[in-house]
Amino acid sequence: IVDVTQKEMDNPTFKSDTVLSDVHLHCPSKRHPMVRLNAFGQPVFLSYFRLLWNIEDSASEKQVRAATAEEHQYCGADELCDKDRDNLKNPELSSEGLEARLDDDGDLEVVRRPQSASDLEAEGLLRDRVCPVILMKGKEDAFEDEEQDDTCSDVIKIEHMMATPLEDVGKQVWRAAFLLADYILFKRDTFRCCSVLELGGGTGITSIIMGTAARRVYCTDVGEDLLSMCEQNVALNKHLMEPGGGEVKVKELDWLKDEFCTDPEAPHSWSEEEIVDLYNHCTVIMAADVFYDDDLTDALFRTLYRITHNLRNSCTVYLAIEKRLNFTLRHMDVTCEAYNHFRNTLNDLENLQDRKMKYTVEPIKLNFGQFLVYERTEQL
């Protein structure tokens, strides 16, 4: 049974309703052990994400290391580094990085990429397949020994899933969460000692990053299994937040409901003291990659309006999103319908005529440093 399971994991197949995040493809496969099955029998994996600077470094060192981050992506012995990949993509360079040759007529001889796997292997260009690794019982200690250097203040451990149905996408790690985390790390002083609310926190990675600077973070989402996973991730990364005295509280917040969950029997419900604390002290709200369904987008903005309407202080809301291009039969063209609906709803909020509230929308330029290993695409 174990052999069959391993074979299946090495050659994964996905159903038509499967949603897959590619963030985990940017780390070696050894960093994705399957650590357990959740309550629904779904495999849960553990990934290590390294910060590209040490939290205790000076500001100048942080900027220098962030500036060179893209030059020092993970590059294993059997893996092409970024420079090599660029050379392969550039038709004016040969495989040795020299200027391309011209034929007898003076025409450019284009270096073609090998098409078959055997040709790739012969040229030494075949990339390692990135597959999940099942962590067998009794191997935990060996794994911990391998990663013993990754328990320091520049490594984040996140339990997550590799692929899910649409309704469970919060259990994956998404690029816009990394983008928002980059901004938090770049502007740490801005968030120092703040009280923060995250809407749709998912695995909790952005709240954990925020917890390294903020005084208190309320990381919210829905679904007991997801919230338990998020709480586990917070526990795995307490060492990141302890130096600054930050705290992350995992709470249930359903955008389709008008009230906070205050049922004392519910594991992640709110106490009256926590609700009062949120309204009295929250000055930052954030959300990353939660705009993929129009109905949920509408519900989020209703929740955002309701909460900000009751805050004692003015508040800054940070929203990160990845534009996803999809071909639709309705338009017979490639569109960004979820993004367009998000922008329209955001414009409606800004144009809202409200005697008490005024919302101003400002774009943030993406010229800040990159502190996590992921592909910062132009769609972010």
XYZ file of C-alpha atoms in Angstrom:
380
model
C 0.000 0.000 0.000
C 2.836 2.368 0.834
C 4.536 1.625 -2.484
C 1.344 2.319 -4.407
C 0.786 5.560 -2.510
C 4.346 6.683 -3.184
C 3.941 5.919 -6.871
C 0.719 7.896 -7.010
C 2.317 10.880 -5.273
C 5.267 10.804 -7.683
C 2.860 10.942 -10.626
C -0.015 13.103 -9.409
C -3.197 13.413 -11.440
C -5.767 16.149 -10.973
C -9.499 16.227 -11.500
C -11.194 18.960 -13.492
C -12.156 20.845 -10.326
C -8.648 20.763 -8.850
C -6.998 24.120 -8.096
C -3.193 24.131 -7.874
C -0.865 26.811 -6.534
C 2.650 26.787 -7.975
C 4.383 28.490 -5.032
C 5.744 25.189 -3.735
C 7.485 24.515 -7.072
C 10.126 27.100 -6.163
C 11.533 24.998 -3.313
C 13.248 21.607 -3.475
C 10.946 18.606 -3.193
C 12.603 17.517 0.058
C 10.957 20.511 1.699
C 7.474 19.119 1.115
C 7.051 16.037 3.337
C 3.520 14.791 3.804
C 3.184 14.987 7.568
C -0.388 13.852 8.127
C -3.899 13.419 6.788
C -6.489 15.970 7.835
C -9.982 15.209 9.100
C -11.185 14.680 5.513
C -8.382 12.283 4.591
C -6.551 14.887 2.526
C -2.722 14.924 2.600
C -1.151 17.830 4.469
C 2.396 18.863 3.580
C 5.037 20.888 5.407
C 7.149 23.449 3.552
C 10.052 25.598 4.691
C 10.183 29.151 3.318
C 13.405 31.026 3.963
C 13.528 34.779 4.476
C 16.309 36.312 2.425
C 17.536 38.334 5.360
C 17.883 37.767 9.051
C 15.326 39.641 11.164
C 18.113 40.821 13.467
C 20.196 42.287 10.634
C 20.657 46.025 10.284
C 18.449 47.970 7.876
C 21.295 48.454 5.396
C 22.067 44.739 5.345
C 18.407 43.954 4.785
C 18.270 46.192 1.745
C 21.467 44.782 0.290
C 20.306 41.195 0.714
C 16.866 42.014 -0.661
C 18.424 43.689 -3.700
C 20.400 40.556 -4.488
C 17.555 38.171 -3.732
C 16.664 37.457 -7.329
C 20.326 36.783 -8.126
C 20.500 34.103 -5.444
C 17.382 31.990 -5.989
C 17.575 28.400 -4.793
C 19.783 26.545 -7.238
C 20.675 22.937 -6.420
C 23.385 20.825 -7.979
C 20.937 19.237 -10.447
C 18.888 22.382 -11.030
C 19.278 25.245 -13.482
C 19.786 28.599 -11.817
C 18.076 31.761 -13.083
C 21.041 32.847 -15.220
C 21.151 29.491 -16.990
C 17.422 29.581 -17.661
C 17.714 33.099 -19.101
C 20.459 31.935 -21.436
C 18.251 29.118 -22.659
C 15.381 31.520 -23.311
C 17.575 34.039 -25.164
C 17.783 33.028 -28.854
C 20.816 35.256 -29.371
C 22.952 33.227 -26.989
C 24.354 29.772 -27.535
C 24.260 27.095 -24.814
C 27.708 28.294 -23.760
C 26.487 31.877 -23.372
C 28.416 33.096 -26.482
C 27.021 35.135 -29.341
C 25.038 32.995 -31.756
C 26.617 31.943 -35.042
C 25.597 33.143 -38.504
C 25.201 30.838 -41.480
C 26.911 31.268 -44.868
C 24.252 33.749 -45.975
C 24.586 35.839 -42.832
C 21.289 34.616 -41.341
C 20.964 33.975 -37.625
C 21.313 30.331 -36.584
C 18.700 29.958 -33.857
C 19.641 27.502 -31.130
C 16.626 25.245 -30.673
C 15.667 23.764 -27.328
C 15.673 19.947 -27.306
C 12.118 18.666 -27.485
C 12.260 15.153 -26.066
C 13.149 14.145 -22.524
C 16.026 12.049 -23.853
C 17.454 15.041 -25.693
C 17.112 17.170 -22.581
C 18.861 14.496 -20.540
C 21.645 14.221 -23.106
C 22.188 17.959 -22.962
C 22.080 17.952 -19.164
C 19.064 20.278 -19.177
C 16.440 17.973 -17.704
C 15.065 19.534 -14.512
C 14.314 17.513 -11.443
C 10.660 16.728 -11.011
C 9.254 18.407 -7.924
C 7.180 15.798 -6.121
C 5.750 15.530 -2.625
C 7.706 13.313 -0.239
C 5.915 11.052 2.200
C 7.458 11.310 5.638
C 7.429 7.704 6.890
C 6.840 6.857 10.505
C 10.116 6.765 12.360
C 11.820 9.199 9.987
C 10.855 12.346 11.843
C 14.150 12.604 13.663
C 16.150 12.236 10.465
C 14.127 14.960 8.847
C 14.595 17.265 11.798
C 18.340 16.663 11.658
C 18.330 17.622 7.993
C 16.479 20.848 8.714
C 18.023 21.638 12.090
C 19.502 24.853 10.720
C 16.042 25.971 9.557
C 14.649 26.557 13.030
C 16.284 29.973 13.257
C 14.669 33.356 12.791
C 14.794 33.372 8.985
C 12.753 30.245 8.202
C 8.961 29.929 8.168
C 7.351 26.499 8.471
C 3.920 26.186 6.885
C 1.558 23.231 6.805
C -0.525 23.374 3.638
C -2.060 21.330 0.861
C -0.675 20.953 -2.643
C -3.954 20.886 -4.588
C -7.562 21.371 -3.492
C -11.083 21.862 -4.782
C -12.065 25.509 -5.222
C -13.805 25.662 -1.859
C -10.572 24.694 -0.060
C -8.106 27.040 -1.786
C -7.382 28.679 1.573
C -5.401 25.561 2.481
C -2.799 26.350 -0.187
C -0.087 29.030 -0.268
C -0.563 31.745 -2.887
C 1.779 34.281 -4.456
C -0.192 37.385 -3.471
C 0.276 36.378 0.188
C 4.032 36.405 -0.437
C 3.768 39.802 -2.116
C 1.949 41.261 0.893
C 4.457 39.585 3.214
C 7.281 41.240 1.255
C 5.684 44.643 1.752
C 5.248 44.017 5.483
C 8.906 43.043 5.825
C 9.967 46.065 3.782
C 7.875 48.461 5.918
C 8.270 46.800 9.303
C 8.466 50.083 11.188
C 5.095 51.122 9.756
C 3.396 48.136 11.393
C 5.341 48.043 14.635
C 3.043 47.691 17.675
C -0.114 47.892 15.514
C -3.290 45.887 16.014
C -4.112 44.107 12.741
C -7.003 42.132 11.233
C -6.467 39.731 8.331
C -9.490 38.670 6.299
C -9.212 35.249 4.663
C -5.917 34.383 6.333
C -5.784 30.817 4.958
C -2.624 29.045 6.080
C -1.668 32.130 8.110
C 1.657 32.919 6.467
C 0.928 36.646 6.033
C -0.355 36.995 9.597
C 2.757 35.246 10.888
C 4.973 37.697 8.989
C 2.880 40.572 10.315
C 3.248 39.127 13.830
C 6.997 39.772 13.677
C 6.262 43.512 13.829
C 2.691 44.100 15.033
C 1.533 43.872 18.620
C -1.505 41.712 17.883
C -2.866 40.100 14.719
C -6.338 38.594 14.371
C -6.010 36.021 11.576
C -9.507 35.088 10.404
C -11.117 32.615 8.031
C -13.851 29.970 8.039
C -13.808 26.175 8.323
C -12.690 24.289 11.391
C -10.089 22.217 9.532
C -8.543 25.302 7.901
C -8.508 27.256 11.156
C -6.855 24.322 12.955
C -4.175 24.163 10.249
C -3.644 27.915 10.571
C -3.356 27.643 14.356
C -0.792 24.870 13.938
C 1.257 27.120 11.629
C 1.159 29.920 14.186
C 2.454 27.493 16.821
C 5.226 26.290 14.477
C 6.471 29.860 14.034
C 6.244 31.312 17.529
C 10.018 31.709 17.497
C 9.622 34.387 14.792
C 7.189 36.497 16.806
C 8.587 36.101 20.331
C 11.507 38.580 19.944
C 9.092 41.435 19.200
C 6.373 40.277 21.560
C 3.887 39.831 18.714
C 0.776 37.694 19.042
C -1.382 36.016 16.387
C -4.902 34.925 17.313
C -6.744 32.611 14.914
C -10.453 33.430 14.783
C -13.510 32.534 12.743
C -14.964 35.318 10.613
C -17.609 34.424 8.045
C -18.171 37.180 5.477
C -21.654 35.823 4.780
C -22.715 36.583 8.349
C -23.290 39.986 9.896
C -21.982 39.134 13.338
C -18.842 37.696 14.913
C -19.006 34.112 16.090
C -19.274 34.367 19.888
C -20.402 30.818 20.634
C -18.224 29.714 23.573
C -18.497 26.112 22.347
C -16.888 26.972 19.001
C -13.077 26.465 19.051
C -12.195 29.741 17.286
C -14.975 32.021 18.466
C -14.534 35.607 19.655
C -14.831 36.768 23.229
C -16.502 40.086 23.947
C -13.143 41.426 25.132
C -11.503 40.525 21.809
C -14.247 42.236 19.786
C -13.886 45.380 21.903
C -10.102 45.223 21.505
C -10.456 44.935 17.727
C -12.791 47.910 17.449
C -10.769 50.058 19.839
C -7.249 49.401 18.574
C -7.259 48.005 15.024
C -5.547 50.362 12.547
C -4.565 47.888 9.816
C -6.687 45.404 7.841
C -5.203 43.160 5.174
C -6.283 40.478 2.712
C -4.291 38.542 0.107
C -5.539 36.545 -2.882
C -9.151 36.332 -1.732
C -10.780 37.846 -4.846
C -11.563 34.853 -7.049
C -15.347 34.578 -6.679
C -17.699 37.509 -7.298
C -20.134 36.615 -4.519
C -17.325 36.262 -1.990
C -15.795 39.536 -3.185
C -19.103 41.290 -2.546
C -19.349 39.653 0.875
C -15.804 40.682 1.779
C -16.439 44.332 0.929
C -19.657 44.292 2.967
C -17.675 42.877 5.901
C -14.931 45.437 5.351
C -17.430 48.274 5.403
C -19.189 46.940 8.500
C -15.957 46.567 10.474
C -14.349 49.856 9.438
C -17.635 51.615 10.194
C -17.268 50.573 13.846
C -13.552 51.198 14.346
C -12.544 53.929 16.774
C -9.460 54.905 14.753
C -8.816 55.497 11.086
C -7.576 52.370 9.321
C -5.409 51.416 6.358
C -6.490 48.381 4.339
C -3.874 46.492 2.300
C -5.224 44.287 -0.501
C -2.978 42.011 -2.592
C -4.259 40.182 -5.637
C -2.997 38.180 -8.602
C -4.744 38.818 -11.890
C -5.666 35.443 -13.373
C -6.219 35.262 -17.087
C -8.931 32.851 -18.209
C -10.476 32.061 -21.566
C -14.258 32.273 -21.319
C -16.860 30.983 -23.774
C -19.082 33.926 -22.923
C -16.543 36.423 -24.249
C -14.652 34.026 -26.543
C -11.555 35.798 -25.296
C -9.021 35.847 -22.476
C -10.400 37.929 -19.596
C -9.789 38.743 -15.931
C -13.392 38.672 -14.762
C -12.678 38.150 -11.048
C -10.134 40.982 -11.083
C -12.456 43.291 -13.013
C -15.241 42.684 -10.504
C -12.813 43.388 -7.665
C -11.780 46.705 -9.252
C -15.386 47.739 -9.857
C -16.339 46.940 -6.271
C -13.305 48.813 -4.993
C -14.309 51.841 -7.065
C -17.823 51.640 -5.615
C -16.353 51.720 -2.120
C -14.223 54.735 -2.912
C -17.194 56.583 -4.420
C -19.460 55.707 -1.519
C -21.362 58.718 -0.175
C -21.182 58.292 3.576
C -21.262 61.099 6.104
C -19.114 59.155 8.575
C -16.708 57.238 6.345
C -14.473 58.212 3.446
C -12.388 55.681 1.552
C -9.366 56.620 -0.542
C -7.723 54.076 -2.845
C -4.020 54.313 -3.675
C -1.915 51.804 -5.645
C 1.418 50.698 -4.172
C 4.377 50.519 -6.530
C 6.020 47.109 -6.528
C 9.554 48.482 -6.320
C 10.149 47.221 -2.781
C 12.585 44.413 -1.989
C 11.800 40.723 -2.314
C 12.418 38.765 0.870
C 10.825 35.401 0.030
C 11.600 32.975 -2.791
C 8.743 33.085 -5.294
C 8.128 34.386 -8.787
C 6.986 38.013 -8.613
C 5.038 38.137 -11.859
C 3.615 41.226 -13.539
C 0.109 39.909 -12.755
C 0.647 40.574 -9.038
